[in-house]
GROMACS .gro file of C-alpha atoms in nm:
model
  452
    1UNK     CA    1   4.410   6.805 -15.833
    2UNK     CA    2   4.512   6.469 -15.948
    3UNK     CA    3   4.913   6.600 -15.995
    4UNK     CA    4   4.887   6.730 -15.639
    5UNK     CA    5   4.709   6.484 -15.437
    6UNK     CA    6   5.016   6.227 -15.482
    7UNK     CA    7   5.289   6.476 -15.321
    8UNK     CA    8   5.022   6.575 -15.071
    9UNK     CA    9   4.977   6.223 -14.959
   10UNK     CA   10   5.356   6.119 -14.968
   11UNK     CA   11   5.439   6.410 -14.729
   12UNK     CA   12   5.193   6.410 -14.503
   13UNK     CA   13   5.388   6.138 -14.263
   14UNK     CA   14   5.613   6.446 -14.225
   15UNK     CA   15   5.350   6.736 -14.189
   16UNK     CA   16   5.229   6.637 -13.852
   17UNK     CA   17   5.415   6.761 -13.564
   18UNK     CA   18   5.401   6.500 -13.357
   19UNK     CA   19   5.560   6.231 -13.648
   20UNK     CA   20   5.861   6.500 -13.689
   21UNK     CA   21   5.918   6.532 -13.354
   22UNK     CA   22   5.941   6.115 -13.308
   23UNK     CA   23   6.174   6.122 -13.595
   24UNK     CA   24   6.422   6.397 -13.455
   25UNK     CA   25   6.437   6.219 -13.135
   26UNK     CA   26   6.542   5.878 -13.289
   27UNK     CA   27   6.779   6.078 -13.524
   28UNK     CA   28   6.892   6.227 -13.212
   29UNK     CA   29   6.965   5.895 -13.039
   30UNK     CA   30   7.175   5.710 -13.356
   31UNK     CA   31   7.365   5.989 -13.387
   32UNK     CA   32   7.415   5.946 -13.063
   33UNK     CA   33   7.477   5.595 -13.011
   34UNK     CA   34   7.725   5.631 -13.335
   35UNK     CA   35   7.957   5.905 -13.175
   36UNK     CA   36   7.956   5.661 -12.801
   37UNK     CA   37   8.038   5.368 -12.996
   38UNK     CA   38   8.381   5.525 -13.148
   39UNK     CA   39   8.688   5.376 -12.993
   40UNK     CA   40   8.779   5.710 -12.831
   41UNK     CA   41   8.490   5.807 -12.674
   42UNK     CA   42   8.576   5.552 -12.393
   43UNK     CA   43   8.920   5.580 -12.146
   44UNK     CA   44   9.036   5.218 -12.276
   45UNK     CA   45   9.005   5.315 -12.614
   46UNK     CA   46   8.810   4.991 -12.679
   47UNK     CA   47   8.459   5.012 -12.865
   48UNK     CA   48   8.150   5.043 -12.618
   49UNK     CA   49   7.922   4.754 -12.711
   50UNK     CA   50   7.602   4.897 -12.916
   51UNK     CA   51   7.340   4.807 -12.680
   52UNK     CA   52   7.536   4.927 -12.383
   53UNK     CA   53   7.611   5.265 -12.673
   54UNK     CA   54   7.192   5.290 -12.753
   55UNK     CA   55   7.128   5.269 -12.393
   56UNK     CA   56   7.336   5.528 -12.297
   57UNK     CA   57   7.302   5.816 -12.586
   58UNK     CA   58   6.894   5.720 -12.507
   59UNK     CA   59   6.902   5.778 -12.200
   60UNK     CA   60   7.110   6.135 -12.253
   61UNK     CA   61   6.870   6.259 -12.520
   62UNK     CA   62   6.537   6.154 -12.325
   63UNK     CA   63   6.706   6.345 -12.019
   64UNK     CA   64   6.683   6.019 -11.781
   65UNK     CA   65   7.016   5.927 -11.649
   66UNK     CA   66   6.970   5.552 -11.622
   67UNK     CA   67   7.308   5.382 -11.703
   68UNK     CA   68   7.476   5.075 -11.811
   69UNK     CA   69   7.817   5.182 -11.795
   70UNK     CA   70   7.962   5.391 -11.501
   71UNK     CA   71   7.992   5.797 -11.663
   72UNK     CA   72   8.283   5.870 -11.520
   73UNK     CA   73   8.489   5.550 -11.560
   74UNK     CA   74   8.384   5.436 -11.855
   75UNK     CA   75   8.333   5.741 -12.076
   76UNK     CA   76   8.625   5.943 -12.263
   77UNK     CA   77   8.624   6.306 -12.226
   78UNK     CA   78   8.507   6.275 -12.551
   79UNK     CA   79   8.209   6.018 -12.471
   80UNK     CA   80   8.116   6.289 -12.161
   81UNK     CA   81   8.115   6.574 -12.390
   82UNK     CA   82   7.862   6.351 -12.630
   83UNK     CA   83   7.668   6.303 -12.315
   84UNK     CA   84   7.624   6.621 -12.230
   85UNK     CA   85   7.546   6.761 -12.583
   86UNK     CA   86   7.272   6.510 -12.590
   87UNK     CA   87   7.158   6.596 -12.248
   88UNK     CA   88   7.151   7.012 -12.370
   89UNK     CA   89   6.942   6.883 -12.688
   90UNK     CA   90   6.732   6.677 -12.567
   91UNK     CA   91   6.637   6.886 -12.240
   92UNK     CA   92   6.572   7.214 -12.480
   93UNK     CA   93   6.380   6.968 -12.767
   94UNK     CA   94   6.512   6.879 -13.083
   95UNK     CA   95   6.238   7.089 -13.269
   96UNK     CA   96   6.314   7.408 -13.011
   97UNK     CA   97   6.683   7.413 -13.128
   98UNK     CA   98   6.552   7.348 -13.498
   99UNK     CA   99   6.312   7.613 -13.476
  100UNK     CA  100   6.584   7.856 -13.326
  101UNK     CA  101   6.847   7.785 -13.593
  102UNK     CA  102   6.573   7.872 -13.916
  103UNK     CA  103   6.486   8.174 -13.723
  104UNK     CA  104   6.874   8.262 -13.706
  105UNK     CA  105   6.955   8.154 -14.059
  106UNK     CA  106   6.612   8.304 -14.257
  107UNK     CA  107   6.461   8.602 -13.926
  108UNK     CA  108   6.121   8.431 -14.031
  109UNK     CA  109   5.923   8.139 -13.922
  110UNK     CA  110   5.685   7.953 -14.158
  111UNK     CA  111   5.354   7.850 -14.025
  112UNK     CA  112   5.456   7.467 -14.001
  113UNK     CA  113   5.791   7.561 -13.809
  114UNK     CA  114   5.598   7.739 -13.578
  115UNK     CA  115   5.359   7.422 -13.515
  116UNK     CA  116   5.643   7.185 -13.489
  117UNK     CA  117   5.797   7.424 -13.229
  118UNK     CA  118   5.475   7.472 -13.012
  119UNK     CA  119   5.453   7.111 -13.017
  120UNK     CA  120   5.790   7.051 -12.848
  121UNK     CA  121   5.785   7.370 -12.591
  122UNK     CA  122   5.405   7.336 -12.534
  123UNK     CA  123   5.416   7.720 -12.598
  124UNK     CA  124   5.051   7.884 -12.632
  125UNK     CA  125   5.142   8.195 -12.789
  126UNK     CA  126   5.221   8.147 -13.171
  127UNK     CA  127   5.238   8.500 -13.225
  128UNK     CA  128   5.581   8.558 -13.126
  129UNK     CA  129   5.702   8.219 -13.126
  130UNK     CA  130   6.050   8.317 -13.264
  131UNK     CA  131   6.075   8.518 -12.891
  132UNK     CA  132   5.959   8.258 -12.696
  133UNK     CA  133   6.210   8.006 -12.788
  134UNK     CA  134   6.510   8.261 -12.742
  135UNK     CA  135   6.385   8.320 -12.385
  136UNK     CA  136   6.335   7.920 -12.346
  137UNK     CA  137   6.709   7.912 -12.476
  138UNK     CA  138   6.817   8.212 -12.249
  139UNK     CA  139   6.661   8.093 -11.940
  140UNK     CA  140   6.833   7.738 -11.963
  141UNK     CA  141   7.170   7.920 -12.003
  142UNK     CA  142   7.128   8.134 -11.728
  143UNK     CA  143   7.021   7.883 -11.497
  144UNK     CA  144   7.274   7.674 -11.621
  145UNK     CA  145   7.517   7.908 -11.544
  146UNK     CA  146   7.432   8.010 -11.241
  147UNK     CA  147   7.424   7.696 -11.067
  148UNK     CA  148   7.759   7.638 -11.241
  149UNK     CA  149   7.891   7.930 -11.093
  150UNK     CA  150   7.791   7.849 -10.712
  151UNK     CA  151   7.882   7.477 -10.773
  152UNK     CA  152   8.230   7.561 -10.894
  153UNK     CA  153   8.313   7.810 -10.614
  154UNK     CA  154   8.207   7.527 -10.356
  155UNK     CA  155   8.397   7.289 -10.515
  156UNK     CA  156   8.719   7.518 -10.557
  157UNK     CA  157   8.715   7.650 -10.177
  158UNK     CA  158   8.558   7.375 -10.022
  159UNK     CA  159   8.664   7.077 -10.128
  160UNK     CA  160   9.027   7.190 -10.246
  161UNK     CA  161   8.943   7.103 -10.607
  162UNK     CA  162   9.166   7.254 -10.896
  163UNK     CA  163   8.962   7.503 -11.095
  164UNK     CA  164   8.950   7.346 -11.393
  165UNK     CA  165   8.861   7.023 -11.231
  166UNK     CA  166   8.578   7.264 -11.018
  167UNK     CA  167   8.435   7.398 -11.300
  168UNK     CA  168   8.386   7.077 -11.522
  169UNK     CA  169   8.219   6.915 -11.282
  170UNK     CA  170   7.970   7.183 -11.176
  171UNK     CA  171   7.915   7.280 -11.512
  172UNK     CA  172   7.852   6.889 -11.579
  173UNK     CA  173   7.594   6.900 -11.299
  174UNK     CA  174   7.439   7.229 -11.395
  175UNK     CA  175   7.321   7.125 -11.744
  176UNK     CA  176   7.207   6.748 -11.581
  177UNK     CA  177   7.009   6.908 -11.330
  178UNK     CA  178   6.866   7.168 -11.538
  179UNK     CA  179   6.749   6.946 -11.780
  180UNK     CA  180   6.660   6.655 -11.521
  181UNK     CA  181   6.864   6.412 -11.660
  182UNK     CA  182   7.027   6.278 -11.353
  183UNK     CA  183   7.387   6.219 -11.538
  184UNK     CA  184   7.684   6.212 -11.319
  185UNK     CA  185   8.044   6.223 -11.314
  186UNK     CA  186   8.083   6.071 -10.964
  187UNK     CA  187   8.008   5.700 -10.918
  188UNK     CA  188   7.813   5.752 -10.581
  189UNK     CA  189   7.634   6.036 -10.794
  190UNK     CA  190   7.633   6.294 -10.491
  191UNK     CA  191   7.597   6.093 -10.209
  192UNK     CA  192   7.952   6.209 -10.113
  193UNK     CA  193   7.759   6.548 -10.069
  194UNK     CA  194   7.449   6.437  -9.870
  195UNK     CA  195   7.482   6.672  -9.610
  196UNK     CA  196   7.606   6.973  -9.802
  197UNK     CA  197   7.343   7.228  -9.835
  198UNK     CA  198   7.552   7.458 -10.104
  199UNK     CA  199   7.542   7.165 -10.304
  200UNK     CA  200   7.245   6.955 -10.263
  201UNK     CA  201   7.028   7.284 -10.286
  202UNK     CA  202   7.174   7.508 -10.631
  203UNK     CA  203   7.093   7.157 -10.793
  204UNK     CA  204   6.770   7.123 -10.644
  205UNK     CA  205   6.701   7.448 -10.738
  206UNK     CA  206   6.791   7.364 -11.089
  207UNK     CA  207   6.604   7.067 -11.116
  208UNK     CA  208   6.295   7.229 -11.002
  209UNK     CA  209   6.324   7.537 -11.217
  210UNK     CA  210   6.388   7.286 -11.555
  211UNK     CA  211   6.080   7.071 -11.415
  212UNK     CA  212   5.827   7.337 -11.386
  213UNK     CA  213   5.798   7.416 -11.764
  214UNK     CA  214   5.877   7.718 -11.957
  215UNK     CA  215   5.523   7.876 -11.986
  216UNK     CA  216   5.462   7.848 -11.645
  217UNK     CA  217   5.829   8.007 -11.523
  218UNK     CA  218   5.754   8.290 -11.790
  219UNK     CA  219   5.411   8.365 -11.627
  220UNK     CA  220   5.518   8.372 -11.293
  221UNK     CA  221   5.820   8.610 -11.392
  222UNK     CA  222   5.523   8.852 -11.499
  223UNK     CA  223   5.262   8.759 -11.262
  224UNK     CA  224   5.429   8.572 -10.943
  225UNK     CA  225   5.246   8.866 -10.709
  226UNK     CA  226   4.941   8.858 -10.917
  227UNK     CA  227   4.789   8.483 -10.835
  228UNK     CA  228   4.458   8.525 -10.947
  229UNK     CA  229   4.591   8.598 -11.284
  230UNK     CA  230   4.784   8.242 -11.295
  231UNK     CA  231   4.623   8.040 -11.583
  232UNK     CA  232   4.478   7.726 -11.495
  233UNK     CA  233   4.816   7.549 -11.553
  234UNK     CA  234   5.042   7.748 -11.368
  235UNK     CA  235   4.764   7.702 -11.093
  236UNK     CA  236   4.774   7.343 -11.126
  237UNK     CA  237   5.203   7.321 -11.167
  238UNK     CA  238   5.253   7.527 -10.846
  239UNK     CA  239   5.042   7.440 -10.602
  240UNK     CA  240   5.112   7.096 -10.720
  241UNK     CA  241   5.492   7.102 -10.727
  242UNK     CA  242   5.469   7.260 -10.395
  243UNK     CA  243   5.255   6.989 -10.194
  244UNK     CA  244   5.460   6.722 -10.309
  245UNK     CA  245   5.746   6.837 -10.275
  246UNK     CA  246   5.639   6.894  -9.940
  247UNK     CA  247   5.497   6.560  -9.896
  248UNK     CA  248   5.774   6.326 -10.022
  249UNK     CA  249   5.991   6.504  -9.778
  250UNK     CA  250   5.761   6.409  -9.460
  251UNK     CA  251   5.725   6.064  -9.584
  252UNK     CA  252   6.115   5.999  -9.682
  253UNK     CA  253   6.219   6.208  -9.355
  254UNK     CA  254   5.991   5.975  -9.137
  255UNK     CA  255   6.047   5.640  -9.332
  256UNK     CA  256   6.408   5.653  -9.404
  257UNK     CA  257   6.537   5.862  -9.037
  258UNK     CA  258   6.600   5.565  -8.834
  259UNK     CA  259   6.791   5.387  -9.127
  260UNK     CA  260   7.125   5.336  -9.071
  261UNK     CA  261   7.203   5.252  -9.472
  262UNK     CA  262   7.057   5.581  -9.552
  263UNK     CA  263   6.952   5.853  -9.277
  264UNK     CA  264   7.022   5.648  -8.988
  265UNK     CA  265   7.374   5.862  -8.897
  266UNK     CA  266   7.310   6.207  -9.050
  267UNK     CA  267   7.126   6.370  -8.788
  268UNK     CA  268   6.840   6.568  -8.827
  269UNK     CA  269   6.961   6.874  -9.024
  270UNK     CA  270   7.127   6.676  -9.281
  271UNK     CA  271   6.871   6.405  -9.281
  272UNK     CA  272   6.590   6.706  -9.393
  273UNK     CA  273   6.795   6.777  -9.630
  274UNK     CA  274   6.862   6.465  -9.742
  275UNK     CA  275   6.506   6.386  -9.734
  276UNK     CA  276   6.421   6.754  -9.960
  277UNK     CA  277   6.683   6.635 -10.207
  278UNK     CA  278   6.506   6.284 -10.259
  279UNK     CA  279   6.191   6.441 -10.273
  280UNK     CA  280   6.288   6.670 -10.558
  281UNK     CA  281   6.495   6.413 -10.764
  282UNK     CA  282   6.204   6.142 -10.782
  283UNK     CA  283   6.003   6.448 -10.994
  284UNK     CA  284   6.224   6.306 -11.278
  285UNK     CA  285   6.548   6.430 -11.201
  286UNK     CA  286   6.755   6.102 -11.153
  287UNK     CA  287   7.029   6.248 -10.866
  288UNK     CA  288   7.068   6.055 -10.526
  289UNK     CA  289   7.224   6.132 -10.183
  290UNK     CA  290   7.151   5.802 -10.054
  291UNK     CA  291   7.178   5.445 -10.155
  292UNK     CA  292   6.820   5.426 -10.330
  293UNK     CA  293   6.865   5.026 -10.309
  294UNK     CA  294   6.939   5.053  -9.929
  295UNK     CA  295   6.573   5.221  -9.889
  296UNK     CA  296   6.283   5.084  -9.665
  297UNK     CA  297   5.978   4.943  -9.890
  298UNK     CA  298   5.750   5.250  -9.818
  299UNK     CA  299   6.022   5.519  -9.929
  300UNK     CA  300   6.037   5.316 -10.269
  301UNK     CA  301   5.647   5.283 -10.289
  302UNK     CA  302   5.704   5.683 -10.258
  303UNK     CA  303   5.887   5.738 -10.488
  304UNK     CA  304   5.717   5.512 -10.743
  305UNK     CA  305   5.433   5.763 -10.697
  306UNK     CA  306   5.637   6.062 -10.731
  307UNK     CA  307   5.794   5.954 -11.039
  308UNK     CA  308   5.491   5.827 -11.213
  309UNK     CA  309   5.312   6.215 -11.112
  310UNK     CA  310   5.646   6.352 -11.263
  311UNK     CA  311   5.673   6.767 -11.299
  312UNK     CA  312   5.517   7.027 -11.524
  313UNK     CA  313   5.430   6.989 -11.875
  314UNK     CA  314   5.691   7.190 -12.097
  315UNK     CA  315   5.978   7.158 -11.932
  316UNK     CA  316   6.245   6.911 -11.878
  317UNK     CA  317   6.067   6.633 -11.618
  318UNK     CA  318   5.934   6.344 -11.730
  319UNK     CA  319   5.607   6.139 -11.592
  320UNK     CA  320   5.271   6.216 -11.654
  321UNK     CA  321   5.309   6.523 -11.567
  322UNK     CA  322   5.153   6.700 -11.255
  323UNK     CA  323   4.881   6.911 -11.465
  324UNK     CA  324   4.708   6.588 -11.591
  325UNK     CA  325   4.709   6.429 -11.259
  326UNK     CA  326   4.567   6.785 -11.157
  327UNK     CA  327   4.288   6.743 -11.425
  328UNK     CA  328   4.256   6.387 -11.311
  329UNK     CA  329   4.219   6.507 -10.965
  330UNK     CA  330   3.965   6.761 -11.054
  331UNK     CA  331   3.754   6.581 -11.290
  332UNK     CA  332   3.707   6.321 -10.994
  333UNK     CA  333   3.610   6.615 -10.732
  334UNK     CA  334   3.334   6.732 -11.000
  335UNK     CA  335   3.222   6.394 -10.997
  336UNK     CA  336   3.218   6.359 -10.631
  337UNK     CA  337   3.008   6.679 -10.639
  338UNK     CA  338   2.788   6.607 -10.916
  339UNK     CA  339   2.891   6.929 -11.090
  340UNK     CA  340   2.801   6.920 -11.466
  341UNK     CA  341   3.139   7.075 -11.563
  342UNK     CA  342   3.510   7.066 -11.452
  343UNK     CA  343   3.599   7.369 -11.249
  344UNK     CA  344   3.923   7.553 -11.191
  345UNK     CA  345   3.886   7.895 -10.987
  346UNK     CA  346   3.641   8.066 -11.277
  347UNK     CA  347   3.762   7.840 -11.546
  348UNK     CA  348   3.629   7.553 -11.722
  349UNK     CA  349   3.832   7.258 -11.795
  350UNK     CA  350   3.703   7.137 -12.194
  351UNK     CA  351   3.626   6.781 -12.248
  352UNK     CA  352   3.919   6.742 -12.478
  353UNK     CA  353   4.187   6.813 -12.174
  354UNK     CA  354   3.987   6.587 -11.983
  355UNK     CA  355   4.003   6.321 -12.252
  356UNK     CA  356   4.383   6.423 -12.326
  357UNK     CA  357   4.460   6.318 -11.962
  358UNK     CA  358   4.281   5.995 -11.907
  359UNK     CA  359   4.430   5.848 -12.187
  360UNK     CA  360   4.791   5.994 -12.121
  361UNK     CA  361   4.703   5.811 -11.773
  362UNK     CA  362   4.571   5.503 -11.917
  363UNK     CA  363   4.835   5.487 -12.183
  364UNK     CA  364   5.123   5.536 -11.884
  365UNK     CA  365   4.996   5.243 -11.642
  366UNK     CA  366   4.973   5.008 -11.938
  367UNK     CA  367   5.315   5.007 -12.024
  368UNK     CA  368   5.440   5.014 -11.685
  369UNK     CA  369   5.249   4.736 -11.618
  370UNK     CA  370   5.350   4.544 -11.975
  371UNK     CA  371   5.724   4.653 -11.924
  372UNK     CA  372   5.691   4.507 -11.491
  373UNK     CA  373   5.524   4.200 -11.592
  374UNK     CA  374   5.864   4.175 -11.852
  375UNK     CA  375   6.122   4.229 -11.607
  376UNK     CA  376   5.979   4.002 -11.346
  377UNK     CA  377   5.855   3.704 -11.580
  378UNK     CA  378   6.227   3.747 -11.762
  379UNK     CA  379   6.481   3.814 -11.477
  380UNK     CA  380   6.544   3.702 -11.136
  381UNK     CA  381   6.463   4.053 -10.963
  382UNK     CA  382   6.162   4.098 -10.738
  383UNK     CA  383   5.854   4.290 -10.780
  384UNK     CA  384   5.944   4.599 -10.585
  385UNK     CA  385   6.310   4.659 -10.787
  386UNK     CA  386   6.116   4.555 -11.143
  387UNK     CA  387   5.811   4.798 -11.099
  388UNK     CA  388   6.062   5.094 -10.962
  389UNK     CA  389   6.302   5.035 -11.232
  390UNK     CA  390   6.037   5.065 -11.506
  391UNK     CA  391   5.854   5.359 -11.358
  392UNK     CA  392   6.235   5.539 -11.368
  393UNK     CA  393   6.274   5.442 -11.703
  394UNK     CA  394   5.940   5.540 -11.876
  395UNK     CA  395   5.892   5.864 -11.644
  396UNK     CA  396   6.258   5.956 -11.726
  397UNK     CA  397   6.380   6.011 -11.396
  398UNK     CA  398   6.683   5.793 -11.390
  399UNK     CA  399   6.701   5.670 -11.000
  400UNK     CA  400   6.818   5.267 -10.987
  401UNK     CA  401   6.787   5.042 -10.708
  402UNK     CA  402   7.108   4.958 -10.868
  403UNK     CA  403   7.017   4.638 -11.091
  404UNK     CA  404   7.057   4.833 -11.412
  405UNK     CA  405   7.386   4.712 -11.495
  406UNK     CA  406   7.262   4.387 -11.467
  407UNK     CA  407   6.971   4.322 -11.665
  408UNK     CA  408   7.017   4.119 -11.944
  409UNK     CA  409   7.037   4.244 -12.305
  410UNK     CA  410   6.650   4.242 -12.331
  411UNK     CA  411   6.554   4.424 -12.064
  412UNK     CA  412   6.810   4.707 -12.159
  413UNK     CA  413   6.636   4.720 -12.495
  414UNK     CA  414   6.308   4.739 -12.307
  415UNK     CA  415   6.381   4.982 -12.117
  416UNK     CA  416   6.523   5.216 -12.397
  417UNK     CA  417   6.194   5.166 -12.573
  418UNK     CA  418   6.030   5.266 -12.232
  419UNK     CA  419   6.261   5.601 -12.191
  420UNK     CA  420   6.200   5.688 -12.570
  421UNK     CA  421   5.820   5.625 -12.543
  422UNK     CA  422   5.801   5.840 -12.179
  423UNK     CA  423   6.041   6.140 -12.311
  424UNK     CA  424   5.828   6.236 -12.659
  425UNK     CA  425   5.478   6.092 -12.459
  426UNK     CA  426   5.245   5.851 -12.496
  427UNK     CA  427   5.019   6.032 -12.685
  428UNK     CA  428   5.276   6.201 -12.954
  429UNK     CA  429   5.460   5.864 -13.012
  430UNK     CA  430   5.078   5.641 -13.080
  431UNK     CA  431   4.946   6.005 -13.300
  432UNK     CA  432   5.280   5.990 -13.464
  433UNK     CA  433   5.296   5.617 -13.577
  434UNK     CA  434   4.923   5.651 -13.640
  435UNK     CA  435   4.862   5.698 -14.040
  436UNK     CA  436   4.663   5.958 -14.069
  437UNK     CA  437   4.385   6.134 -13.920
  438UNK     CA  438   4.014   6.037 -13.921
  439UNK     CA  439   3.748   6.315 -13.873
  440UNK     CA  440   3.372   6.132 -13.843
  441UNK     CA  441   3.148   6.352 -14.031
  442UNK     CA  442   2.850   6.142 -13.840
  443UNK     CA  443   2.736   6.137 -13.427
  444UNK     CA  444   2.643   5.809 -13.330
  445UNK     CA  445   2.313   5.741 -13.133
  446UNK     CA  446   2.403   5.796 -12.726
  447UNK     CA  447   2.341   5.486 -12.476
  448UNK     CA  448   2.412   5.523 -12.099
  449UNK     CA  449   2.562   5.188 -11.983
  450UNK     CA  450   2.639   5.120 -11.606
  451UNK     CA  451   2.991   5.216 -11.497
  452UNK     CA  452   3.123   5.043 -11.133
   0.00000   0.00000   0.00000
């Protein structure tokens, strides 16, 4: 016992899941930010300074899309293709691509791979994990391909683009939408294709498929005319998705129609659309039709909301993800009610979710609030562009008022902090800097206090 306890101890930083997935994703980003600082991954040839280089690979491996430097002017072939590798990897998970490769190399998974995998893709069948990640990895490449395929034929026949040119840049989209990052090759990102429903709509489509999470798009593949079958989370993820997607339409259709720096001249056609596409992008996907900066006060208010809820747990979108604010939502109704329990259709929600998403909640708002507090104390932007600037950042969605650019070096390295932290969650970055675990082998006496 005494020769084993010491390797026991010195390893077990690296047995939890949580700790090795932290450690991949920073990996991740300085390999990264080494490969965009090279002379040749920009078009001038010049070295890309390292905070603007951190900022940037960050932002591609947490799938957010907020930028410092412009992608398409700044950025090298070379620096594009890095951008896009880290976009693929981080969008599928470090330990999913891991997990895939020992599978390949060995055809058997060891007990811890297969923890450190269902940690990343939130998988709850261990069974036949090996399976599950090579229809996660599937999936993504079909979808991916697909929406390349319909881009690149718009953009070919369309808009008179060579093929090669065509295909880059839907294939470029594809694999940011898919994976929400929000990365673009055009400066405007696609405003120049506001009203253009065989573009705004394959990479909505993407966006929402990559945001829903891979357990729930495999259970609806088996069970989509079989609702009462749904598990509680694909219950939660869809009917959630659904109302807000249906709601941030109404509410950027009404606020933003008579705005002439945004909806003001599309019509009404284009100005649903418009309105759809900004709906689905503030779930964490980062694209925009419109100038976000040229938006009334109660569209950004909106989308602060949106992007805080963020998409389905699993999968590519960022935020708190729409199944704890579904717990959230229901533990509150229960209370309401006075029911003893938490109750979804004829399940029962455990105390542990319950716990789970209060302090995923809790954690959230606290460094929102820390990182706004920042901004505004440290730079001369107001309250509305500091608070929707940090809610992009931490809920990985990507969407600027356009004051990214400027910050000063500080709040760049604040807000890479906040991406990193929102990407791997608040709860598997504090469990994986946390030591060790504690189990109390005693139950305390129980005292009511008053609460409100």
């Amino acid at each position: 016992m005494s020769q084993t306890a010491p390797w026991r101890h010195r390893g077990d930083r690296f047995r939890h899941p949580a700790k090795t997935i932290t450690f991949a994703f920073a990996g991740a980003v300085a390999v990264g930010t080494g490969l965009l600082s090279l002379p040749f991954a920009t078009r001038t040839g010049q070295r890309t300074d390292l905070v603007d280089a951190l900022f940037t690979a960050t932002s591609a491996v947490c799938v957010t899309g907020l930028v410092t430097l412009d992608t398409a002017s700044h950025w090298s072939w070379f620096g594009q293709a890095v951008i896009l590798l880290l976009i693929q990897a981080g969008g599928l998970g470090i330990m999913t691509l891991a997990t895939l490769l020992t599978a390949l190399l060995s055809r058997r998974l060891g007990l811890r791979a297969r923890f450190l995998a269902q940690a990343e893709t939130k998988s709850l069948d261990l069974n036949n994990l090996r399976g599950v990640i090579a229809r996660i990895v599937l999936f993504s490449l079909v979808a991916e391909a697909v929406t390349t395929v319909v881009l690149t034929a718009r953009l070919a026949t369309v808009y008179d683009k060579p093929f090669g040119t065509a295909l880059y840049e839907a294939m470029f989209h594809a694999i940011s939408a898919f994976n929400n990052a929000g990365f673009s090759t055009h400066t405007d990102s696609l405003s120049r294709y506001v009203a253009d429903p065989w573009i705004c709509l394959p990479v909505v489509g993407a966006v929402i498929l990559g945001g829903l999470g891979f357990p729930v798009v495999f259970e609806l593949t088996r069970n989509w005319r079989h609702p009462a079958r749904w598990s509680v989370m694909t219950r939660i993820t869809v009917t959630l998705t659904v109302t807000l997607l249906l709601a941030g339409t109404a509410v950027f259709f009404v606020a933003e129609y008579s705005n002439p720096d945004t909806f003001g001249n599309l019509g009404a056609p284009a100005s649903f659309l418009a309105a759809f596409f900004a709906s689905a992008m503030t779930r964490t996907a980062g694209f925009n039709s419109v100038d976000i900066g040229a938006m009334r006060p109660e569209s950004l208010f909106a989308s602060d909301i949106l992007m805080f809820i963020g998409g389905g747990s699993a999968g590519t979108a960022g935020g708190i993800k729409v199944t704890t604010f579904g717990v959230l939502a229901f533990v509150l109704w229960s209370e309401i009610r006075g029911e003893p329990h938490v109750n979804v259709g004829r399940r029962r929600i455990p105390t542990t979710n319950q716990r789970q998403a209060l302090a995923i909640t809790l954690l959230s708002i606290g460094a929102i609030v820390a990182a706004t507090f920042t901004l505004v104390s440290t730079t001369v932007h107001s309250l509305d562009a500091a608070l929707f600037e940090v809610i992009s950042g931490f809920a990985t969605v990507g969407l600027s008022t356009g004051i990214t650019a400027n910050l000063p070096t500080h709040a760049h390295l604040l807000l890479v902090a906040l991406m990193f932290g929102g990407r791997i969650g608040p709860l598997t970055l504090a469990s994986a800097l946390a030591l060790r675990e504690r189990t109390r082998r005693f139950e305390l006496p129980e005292e009511r206090t008053i609460v409100g």
